[in-house]
């Protein structure tokens, strides 16, 4: 797992800049014979695409994906699947100012320091636009998972935006698709809208926490020690733009638990082990247990804001910078489908890895 | 980064079980010509070794490391460095019971489900004993970093144990080595001792949060997109036994910040950029900025406790299980040197990666 | 090095089928700041492109390369470089027959056995068309090498076609570009033309041996033990379609040499070591010595021929198969620029790897 | 595949120097549940071990392998298997002279140039002693293959030593274990003994060609494009000390064949496809066909000889060097079990890779 490639056997290599002619990815290692057309991928991209409401960037991109290879007569052939999305609404003039100055909190300065050169148009390679490629790859992973593990589902949603949380007692999965925040709580959706409107109009932005749950994951996935299911999830989620923290199950809160509280006690059910709680988030020793895999990640507030911030130029002069352009007041919103996509890729990858090493035959209980 | 190997160019492959004859690791890709003897590694192992006080397992292990290869006349040769630590205090009889039952919250069940076979003696491969190999590898990484980036320091400490936190206004780095908790707060050390005594005597255990700070990291380290410095740190820390969450800079708390607050404003100092805050934890866009790299991780409470918990046997029968044996009441304590070691390995690895691709020449500012 | 990706730090991931909409590759890990435009890559593709004379396939492809990412204002940015070549002269009707039958000596049957599905149009992924992506990637590698090791040259040529060899006493590098066979021997070029005409008209094809020489390679490149410069070259060349053998220096003939003969004796010259011979082909212990790196590989005859051969169908019926279509009578001819490209990629990759581990500082002699 | 690690899913990381305390390897990714004890590995090491007759080095090493991890109650657990072989007959005094001078044809000079430091005792890391680790790893691979593909066999033998070849019409597999050359031709064994005696007594050495055949390999193994079964075999064999050429099937001789000759025609047999010849060496398009996989490699003559050769010292002075010590007059002899081991590792690795991606279900014929 390195550089611009993610995964062990199911491998995704992304390429492209925000304002170049196109972005895309090569998906390598997909099982052969999986039913796949653009129509299997496009709906996931549509969920992520910008300009859908006033809470996301006003950039208008159809984000139409094309499959350039690896599929023959509607089935994957086992060879690399190239997915390409053309950039159609680049407006490079918006970004003229930031070519010389570094936005505080943005990768401008670190890219400059590393490479000595950077594509400043829309953030270039460091733009969140790269995540469209991940969502496309996730669409391929979902198609393969559908064939290999029919009951498996992956669901992402927001659980916090700025200081606003959700009330888990009102958790309603049916609400997730009914509001612009992917929040499973109808009342929160209303309150968050007002909260974000205020922030947006005051030229500010805000962070968020996204939770992604995979249900129906077979036990036995994960490759200890350094390819644990949770260490790969941590790497996957932390690699998403603006993510600053990743949690599995209880996450950081597990520090405050005692061993008595934290033990997910086990009973024997008709179909195997059943757990009385899920503090572990479905992973023990880096290997899935068959419980829900639960992962959360925090997204920092968008650093490109209309409020002036102190910074320096490439020449070393001090200046104040306002970032014009079309930016998300809460970039965490669009991170929901991205987190789902990464979950799909990681699970499929480990399913193939596990099948490779063990043959996919599970240790019996009972 | 996968399976039992960690890293891209500086690569560590660990091997060994808790109660086998030995454990160890192969460190590959170390720069040649680095001064290295066992005496450079042993002190780090001594910090992690068990049985030093009543707050860690009473297993008595000298944890003496031997260098079997890769060093000639006190200098690394650039070839693989094999580090071996013999296991000398195995007591397999302690673990007879758990061969048939699965400890709740432990990897017993998931290893069984994946492999259909497991070494139950002391947790086998899933034992925290594996982390001794990491600390040894970290010793090599530190020796190489000392040669390549003389001023760089890496410091780990506990900031939370159970419900007990530290008061950052009392932060005193000089205290870290003065108490069994590696806590930078003398008053906390006293209070934590009483708290943990109570938990231990009531046959319970507790979680913790460790913070690791690297100071003097050059800007430009990190390989976007899927080998970001922070995604590799996340993977590294999450791969440590019992870790359930990883944070960079503000971490999960960044969700509650606004863009105005979160912007680390930049001024020009005599030696280059200076930042007015460090919400980012020293990493932007996956690349180091030259600020302190700040990483935290949460360790769940030890799952092996003397309080009975409900579980099942391999045969599918329900039972109550008490885990006898020598277990840490707070396994997070010994995770401090492990977290430091992973930080050292990740930074050295990215230093070499960066030097490979860019030649290590930095983009100028001013 | 695996699947559809080649290289360690300088990594090439190719994608695409012979008759899909396009083929291409992602070049990751290129140093930043390298001058690069399509004009730096196109000339190498033009050397490989089909339909240039009667000795190569009559498929007419302009093979125009487009750079879709990773370059800004004519310089590489250190991010992935996506190179795309559209397929413009697909004629799928030519390949109708072979969808059901397996061409003897071709990958039809093995792809079917592995994947259970294959794209039969023009050989799909197993077509030699994939090598255009390699040549494009090689163009990037050459641009980077030009910046990093100015004097380095890479030259490929044919030394054998069928039973026809070259006379090394007539070796004339200036001839290489003067004939359709890239043969450094004007007289051989004439004789080979007659020989290949006969074979072509008799509905037959023939094999070849290509030699690739890199001059000016710095000493110290190569990563023992399993990333030796020669093992990576062997892997690189053997991965080219139809290659059945790879040699370094004396190659297979070294078996017949004695130790006295084979020792490349060393004298001290004004600029360092000088060798009295080069049986080793410039590589000792997997590491370059500073001598010319010499690699040869054998390409088997094209398996798609107009002479009927006995085979079976997917249904298991026996049949005789004639392969119509546009095939090279000696596919080895177009393998010359491909071999050069692989050499360029391997050398650049090892230059970066070496710089990463050792800093690129060489052990002194004298 | 890189540096000191070989393989994709079944991965071998070797470590150790000729005259250090021990050598060994970590075998990662082995399927769980495979019956394995030292007794399954030792016989392969015994075939390779030195000092067995006058044609191999007189170093006396028992080469006893110890399993330090990854096996529980005689079965692999799926965790890393550490294999260690102690060095017991180091005589560093033998090597005092060559610490300052570079043996022509040996890796002394290239290691010095790369690393600026080298362990001169017995060749250090570049010694053929490293191949004992490969043979041990191959023993593990064979044990796993025995469980997964019961009928599969791997057989290596010499087909050429210096100018002496074998007569294929006298090929007798039963002879292989009956002579010190592993030559399948009783008459050749007698002639070769005389030939090698002469060379040895004249302080000379000689090269060799080894052929390794795998029988019973399932069709469908190999991961195009850059992890082809043959490109991985080429890399594997070329990584063996002193190897200068690798061939699959017809190898370099395929250059002289026509397409009509080279087509391995196919008929339908009772159990699937049957081939009328095997010019391809069992691999098409990088994927196994179910035929015998045939690989050959050339080993150059031992460079450490008692005949003086011209060379230079580290200080840049010219000198004549005689290499005393205990050297094989034909190092190719002991390369036979090494080649077999590499074949076993590559095939098992691809079996696991293929099972991972495709599930191991084969495309039907008939």
PDB file of N, CA, C and O in Angstrom, chain A residues 325-363:
ATOM      1  N   UNK A 325     -13.399  31.156  -4.951  1.00  0.00           N
ATOM      2  CA  UNK A 325     -13.593  29.885  -5.634  1.00  0.00           C
ATOM      3  C   UNK A 325     -14.814  29.186  -5.084  1.00  0.00           C
ATOM      4  O   UNK A 325     -15.573  29.769  -4.298  1.00  0.00           O
ATOM      5  N   UNK A 326     -14.989  27.941  -5.520  1.00  0.00           N
ATOM      6  CA  UNK A 326     -16.215  27.222  -5.188  1.00  0.00           C
ATOM      7  C   UNK A 326     -15.891  26.118  -4.206  1.00  0.00           C
ATOM      8  O   UNK A 326     -15.478  25.038  -4.593  1.00  0.00           O
ATOM      9  N   UNK A 327     -16.057  26.375  -2.928  1.00  0.00           N
ATOM     10  CA  UNK A 327     -15.619  25.405  -1.933  1.00  0.00           C
ATOM     11  C   UNK A 327     -16.778  24.920  -1.073  1.00  0.00           C
ATOM     12  O   UNK A 327     -17.744  25.633  -0.837  1.00  0.00           O
ATOM     13  N   UNK A 328     -16.656  23.718  -0.600  1.00  0.00           N
ATOM     14  CA  UNK A 328     -17.663  23.115   0.276  1.00  0.00           C
ATOM     15  C   UNK A 328     -17.559  23.745   1.666  1.00  0.00           C
ATOM     16  O   UNK A 328     -16.481  23.704   2.256  1.00  0.00           O
ATOM     17  N   UNK A 329     -18.653  24.235   2.230  1.00  0.00           N
ATOM     18  CA  UNK A 329     -18.571  24.730   3.612  1.00  0.00           C
ATOM     19  C   UNK A 329     -18.316  23.591   4.609  1.00  0.00           C
ATOM     20  O   UNK A 329     -17.764  23.813   5.675  1.00  0.00           O
ATOM     21  N   UNK A 330     -18.705  22.361   4.240  1.00  0.00           N
ATOM     22  CA  UNK A 330     -18.380  21.207   5.073  1.00  0.00           C
ATOM     23  C   UNK A 330     -17.998  20.066   4.147  1.00  0.00           C
ATOM     24  O   UNK A 330     -18.858  19.356   3.616  1.00  0.00           O
ATOM     25  N   UNK A 331     -16.702  19.922   3.907  1.00  0.00           N
ATOM     26  CA  UNK A 331     -16.242  18.933   2.938  1.00  0.00           C
ATOM     27  C   UNK A 331     -16.537  17.519   3.434  1.00  0.00           C
ATOM     28  O   UNK A 331     -16.537  16.549   2.662  1.00  0.00           O
ATOM     29  N   UNK A 332     -16.847  17.408   4.733  1.00  0.00           N
ATOM     30  CA  UNK A 332     -17.200  16.107   5.294  1.00  0.00           C
ATOM     31  C   UNK A 332     -18.445  15.509   4.672  1.00  0.00           C
ATOM     32  O   UNK A 332     -18.602  14.287   4.616  1.00  0.00           O
ATOM     33  N   UNK A 333     -19.344  16.351   4.171  1.00  0.00           N
ATOM     34  CA  UNK A 333     -20.586  15.829   3.590  1.00  0.00           C
ATOM     35  C   UNK A 333     -20.270  14.877   2.449  1.00  0.00           C
ATOM     36  O   UNK A 333     -20.740  13.742   2.415  1.00  0.00           O
ATOM     37  N   UNK A 334     -19.460  15.365   1.529  1.00  0.00           N
ATOM     38  CA  UNK A 334     -19.147  14.525   0.372  1.00  0.00           C
ATOM     39  C   UNK A 334     -18.174  13.398   0.697  1.00  0.00           C
ATOM     40  O   UNK A 334     -17.884  12.552  -0.151  1.00  0.00           O
ATOM     41  N   UNK A 335     -17.659  13.396   1.915  1.00  0.00           N
ATOM     42  CA  UNK A 335     -16.769  12.290   2.312  1.00  0.00           C
ATOM     43  C   UNK A 335     -17.545  11.019   2.642  1.00  0.00           C
ATOM     44  O   UNK A 335     -16.957   9.946   2.747  1.00  0.00           O
ATOM     45  N   UNK A 336     -18.864  11.133   2.781  1.00  0.00           N
ATOM     46  CA  UNK A 336     -19.652   9.945   3.124  1.00  0.00           C
ATOM     47  C   UNK A 336     -19.539   8.855   2.048  1.00  0.00           C
ATOM     48  O   UNK A 336     -19.124   7.729   2.338  1.00  0.00           O
ATOM     49  N   UNK A 337     -19.864   9.158   0.789  1.00  0.00           N
ATOM     50  CA  UNK A 337     -19.699   8.102  -0.220  1.00  0.00           C
ATOM     51  C   UNK A 337     -18.251   7.676  -0.410  1.00  0.00           C
ATOM     52  O   UNK A 337     -17.992   6.537  -0.828  1.00  0.00           O
ATOM     53  N   UNK A 338     -17.311   8.566  -0.104  1.00  0.00           N
ATOM     54  CA  UNK A 338     -15.898   8.196  -0.236  1.00  0.00           C
ATOM     55  C   UNK A 338     -15.525   7.165   0.828  1.00  0.00           C
ATOM     56  O   UNK A 338     -14.856   6.164   0.545  1.00  0.00           O
ATOM     57  N   UNK A 339     -15.979   7.397   2.056  1.00  0.00           N
ATOM     58  CA  UNK A 339     -15.715   6.426   3.122  1.00  0.00           C
ATOM     59  C   UNK A 339     -16.326   5.070   2.821  1.00  0.00           C
ATOM     60  O   UNK A 339     -15.707   4.025   3.059  1.00  0.00           O
ATOM     61  N   UNK A 340     -17.536   5.085   2.271  1.00  0.00           N
ATOM     62  CA  UNK A 340     -18.155   3.808   1.882  1.00  0.00           C
ATOM     63  C   UNK A 340     -17.314   3.088   0.838  1.00  0.00           C
ATOM     64  O   UNK A 340     -17.119   1.870   0.888  1.00  0.00           O
ATOM     65  N   UNK A 341     -16.811   3.864  -0.126  1.00  0.00           N
ATOM     66  CA  UNK A 341     -16.019   3.266  -1.203  1.00  0.00           C
ATOM     67  C   UNK A 341     -14.747   2.632  -0.657  1.00  0.00           C
ATOM     68  O   UNK A 341     -14.365   1.517  -1.050  1.00  0.00           O
ATOM     69  N   UNK A 342     -14.096   3.323   0.275  1.00  0.00           N
ATOM     70  CA  UNK A 342     -12.860   2.767   0.839  1.00  0.00           C
ATOM     71  C   UNK A 342     -13.168   1.491   1.619  1.00  0.00           C
ATOM     72  O   UNK A 342     -12.404   0.518   1.570  1.00  0.00           O
ATOM     73  N   UNK A 343     -14.268   1.499   2.362  1.00  0.00           N
ATOM     74  CA  UNK A 343     -14.674   0.290   3.088  1.00  0.00           C
ATOM     75  C   UNK A 343     -14.874  -0.878   2.108  1.00  0.00           C
ATOM     76  O   UNK A 343     -14.416  -1.996   2.348  1.00  0.00           O
ATOM     77  N   UNK A 344     -15.555  -0.609   1.004  1.00  0.00           N
ATOM     78  CA  UNK A 344     -15.805  -1.669   0.019  1.00  0.00           C
ATOM     79  C   UNK A 344     -14.503  -2.223  -0.542  1.00  0.00           C
ATOM     80  O   UNK A 344     -14.317  -3.440  -0.662  1.00  0.00           O
ATOM     81  N   UNK A 345     -13.580  -1.322  -0.859  1.00  0.00           N
ATOM     82  CA  UNK A 345     -12.300  -1.760  -1.427  1.00  0.00           C
ATOM     83  C   UNK A 345     -11.519  -2.601  -0.422  1.00  0.00           C
ATOM     84  O   UNK A 345     -10.947  -3.639  -0.772  1.00  0.00           O
ATOM     85  N   UNK A 346     -11.474  -2.155   0.833  1.00  0.00           N
ATOM     86  CA  UNK A 346     -10.698  -2.871   1.846  1.00  0.00           C
ATOM     87  C   UNK A 346     -11.286  -4.260   2.089  1.00  0.00           C
ATOM     88  O   UNK A 346     -10.561  -5.257   2.174  1.00  0.00           O
ATOM     89  N   UNK A 347     -12.601  -4.340   2.171  1.00  0.00           N
ATOM     90  CA  UNK A 347     -13.211  -5.641   2.461  1.00  0.00           C
ATOM     91  C   UNK A 347     -13.005  -6.607   1.306  1.00  0.00           C
ATOM     92  O   UNK A 347     -12.629  -7.768   1.501  1.00  0.00           O
ATOM     93  N   UNK A 348     -13.218  -6.137   0.090  1.00  0.00           N
ATOM     94  CA  UNK A 348     -13.001  -7.034  -1.048  1.00  0.00           C
ATOM     95  C   UNK A 348     -11.548  -7.491  -1.090  1.00  0.00           C
ATOM     96  O   UNK A 348     -11.250  -8.669  -1.316  1.00  0.00           O
ATOM     97  N   UNK A 349     -10.637  -6.554  -0.891  1.00  0.00           N
ATOM     98  CA  UNK A 349      -9.214  -6.878  -0.925  1.00  0.00           C
ATOM     99  C   UNK A 349      -8.902  -8.000   0.076  1.00  0.00           C
ATOM    100  O   UNK A 349      -8.205  -8.970  -0.247  1.00  0.00           O
ATOM    101  N   UNK A 350      -9.435  -7.868   1.272  1.00  0.00           N
ATOM    102  CA  UNK A 350      -9.136  -8.872   2.293  1.00  0.00           C
ATOM    103  C   UNK A 350      -9.869 -10.184   2.044  1.00  0.00           C
ATOM    104  O   UNK A 350      -9.395 -11.244   2.443  1.00  0.00           O
ATOM    105  N   UNK A 351     -10.994 -10.099   1.385  1.00  0.00           N
ATOM    106  CA  UNK A 351     -11.692 -11.329   1.009  1.00  0.00           C
ATOM    107  C   UNK A 351     -10.818 -12.132   0.032  1.00  0.00           C
ATOM    108  O   UNK A 351     -10.665 -13.353   0.172  1.00  0.00           O
ATOM    109  N   UNK A 352     -10.219 -11.432  -0.928  1.00  0.00           N
ATOM    110  CA  UNK A 352      -9.369 -12.113  -1.906  1.00  0.00           C
ATOM    111  C   UNK A 352      -8.084 -12.614  -1.251  1.00  0.00           C
ATOM    112  O   UNK A 352      -7.634 -13.735  -1.493  1.00  0.00           O
ATOM    113  N   UNK A 353      -7.486 -11.770  -0.404  1.00  0.00           N
ATOM    114  CA  UNK A 353      -6.266 -12.160   0.310  1.00  0.00           C
ATOM    115  C   UNK A 353      -6.497 -13.412   1.147  1.00  0.00           C
ATOM    116  O   UNK A 353      -5.684 -14.339   1.161  1.00  0.00           O
ATOM    117  N   UNK A 354      -7.616 -13.411   1.854  1.00  0.00           N
ATOM    118  CA  UNK A 354      -7.931 -14.530   2.730  1.00  0.00           C
ATOM    119  C   UNK A 354      -8.170 -15.793   1.910  1.00  0.00           C
ATOM    120  O   UNK A 354      -7.675 -16.872   2.235  1.00  0.00           O
ATOM    121  N   UNK A 355      -8.899 -15.639   0.820  1.00  0.00           N
ATOM    122  CA  UNK A 355      -9.150 -16.778  -0.055  1.00  0.00           C
ATOM    123  C   UNK A 355      -7.842 -17.317  -0.611  1.00  0.00           C
ATOM    124  O   UNK A 355      -7.662 -18.522  -0.759  1.00  0.00           O
ATOM    125  N   UNK A 356      -6.910 -16.396  -0.921  1.00  0.00           N
ATOM    126  CA  UNK A 356      -5.603 -16.826  -1.413  1.00  0.00           C
ATOM    127  C   UNK A 356      -4.869 -17.669  -0.390  1.00  0.00           C
ATOM    128  O   UNK A 356      -4.400 -18.764  -0.697  1.00  0.00           O
ATOM    129  N   UNK A 357      -4.759 -17.170   0.823  1.00  0.00           N
ATOM    130  CA  UNK A 357      -3.947 -17.893   1.803  1.00  0.00           C
ATOM    131  C   UNK A 357      -4.633 -19.120   2.392  1.00  0.00           C
ATOM    132  O   UNK A 357      -4.028 -20.175   2.535  1.00  0.00           O
ATOM    133  N   UNK A 358      -5.898 -18.967   2.752  1.00  0.00           N
ATOM    134  CA  UNK A 358      -6.559 -20.051   3.498  1.00  0.00           C
ATOM    135  C   UNK A 358      -7.518 -20.868   2.647  1.00  0.00           C
ATOM    136  O   UNK A 358      -8.012 -21.893   3.106  1.00  0.00           O
ATOM    137  N   UNK A 359      -7.804 -20.414   1.449  1.00  0.00           N
ATOM    138  CA  UNK A 359      -8.808 -21.088   0.634  1.00  0.00           C
ATOM    139  C   UNK A 359     -10.220 -20.678   1.013  1.00  0.00           C
ATOM    140  O   UNK A 359     -11.190 -21.137   0.420  1.00  0.00           O
ATOM    141  N   UNK A 360     -10.319 -19.784   2.022  1.00  0.00           N
ATOM    142  CA  UNK A 360     -11.640 -19.277   2.400  1.00  0.00           C
ATOM    143  C   UNK A 360     -12.444 -20.255   3.232  1.00  0.00           C
ATOM    144  O   UNK A 360     -13.619 -20.023   3.511  1.00  0.00           O
ATOM    145  N   UNK A 361     -11.820 -21.337   3.636  1.00  0.00           N
ATOM    146  CA  UNK A 361     -12.510 -22.308   4.496  1.00  0.00           C
ATOM    147  C   UNK A 361     -12.363 -21.831   5.943  1.00  0.00           C
ATOM    148  O   UNK A 361     -11.264 -21.521   6.394  1.00  0.00           O
ATOM    149  N   UNK A 362     -13.452 -21.748   6.652  1.00  0.00           N
ATOM    150  CA  UNK A 362     -13.457 -21.187   8.000  1.00  0.00           C
ATOM    151  C   UNK A 362     -13.285 -22.251   9.055  1.00  0.00           C
ATOM    152  O   UNK A 362     -13.781 -23.363   8.914  1.00  0.00           O
ATOM    153  N   UNK A 363     -12.571 -21.869  10.155  1.00  0.00           N
ATOM    154  CA  UNK A 363     -12.495 -22.744  11.323  1.00  0.00           C
ATOM    155  C   UNK A 363     -13.881 -22.939  11.903  1.00  0.00           C
ATOM    156  O   UNK A 363     -14.627 -21.984  12.069  1.00  0.00           O
TER     157      UNK A 363
END
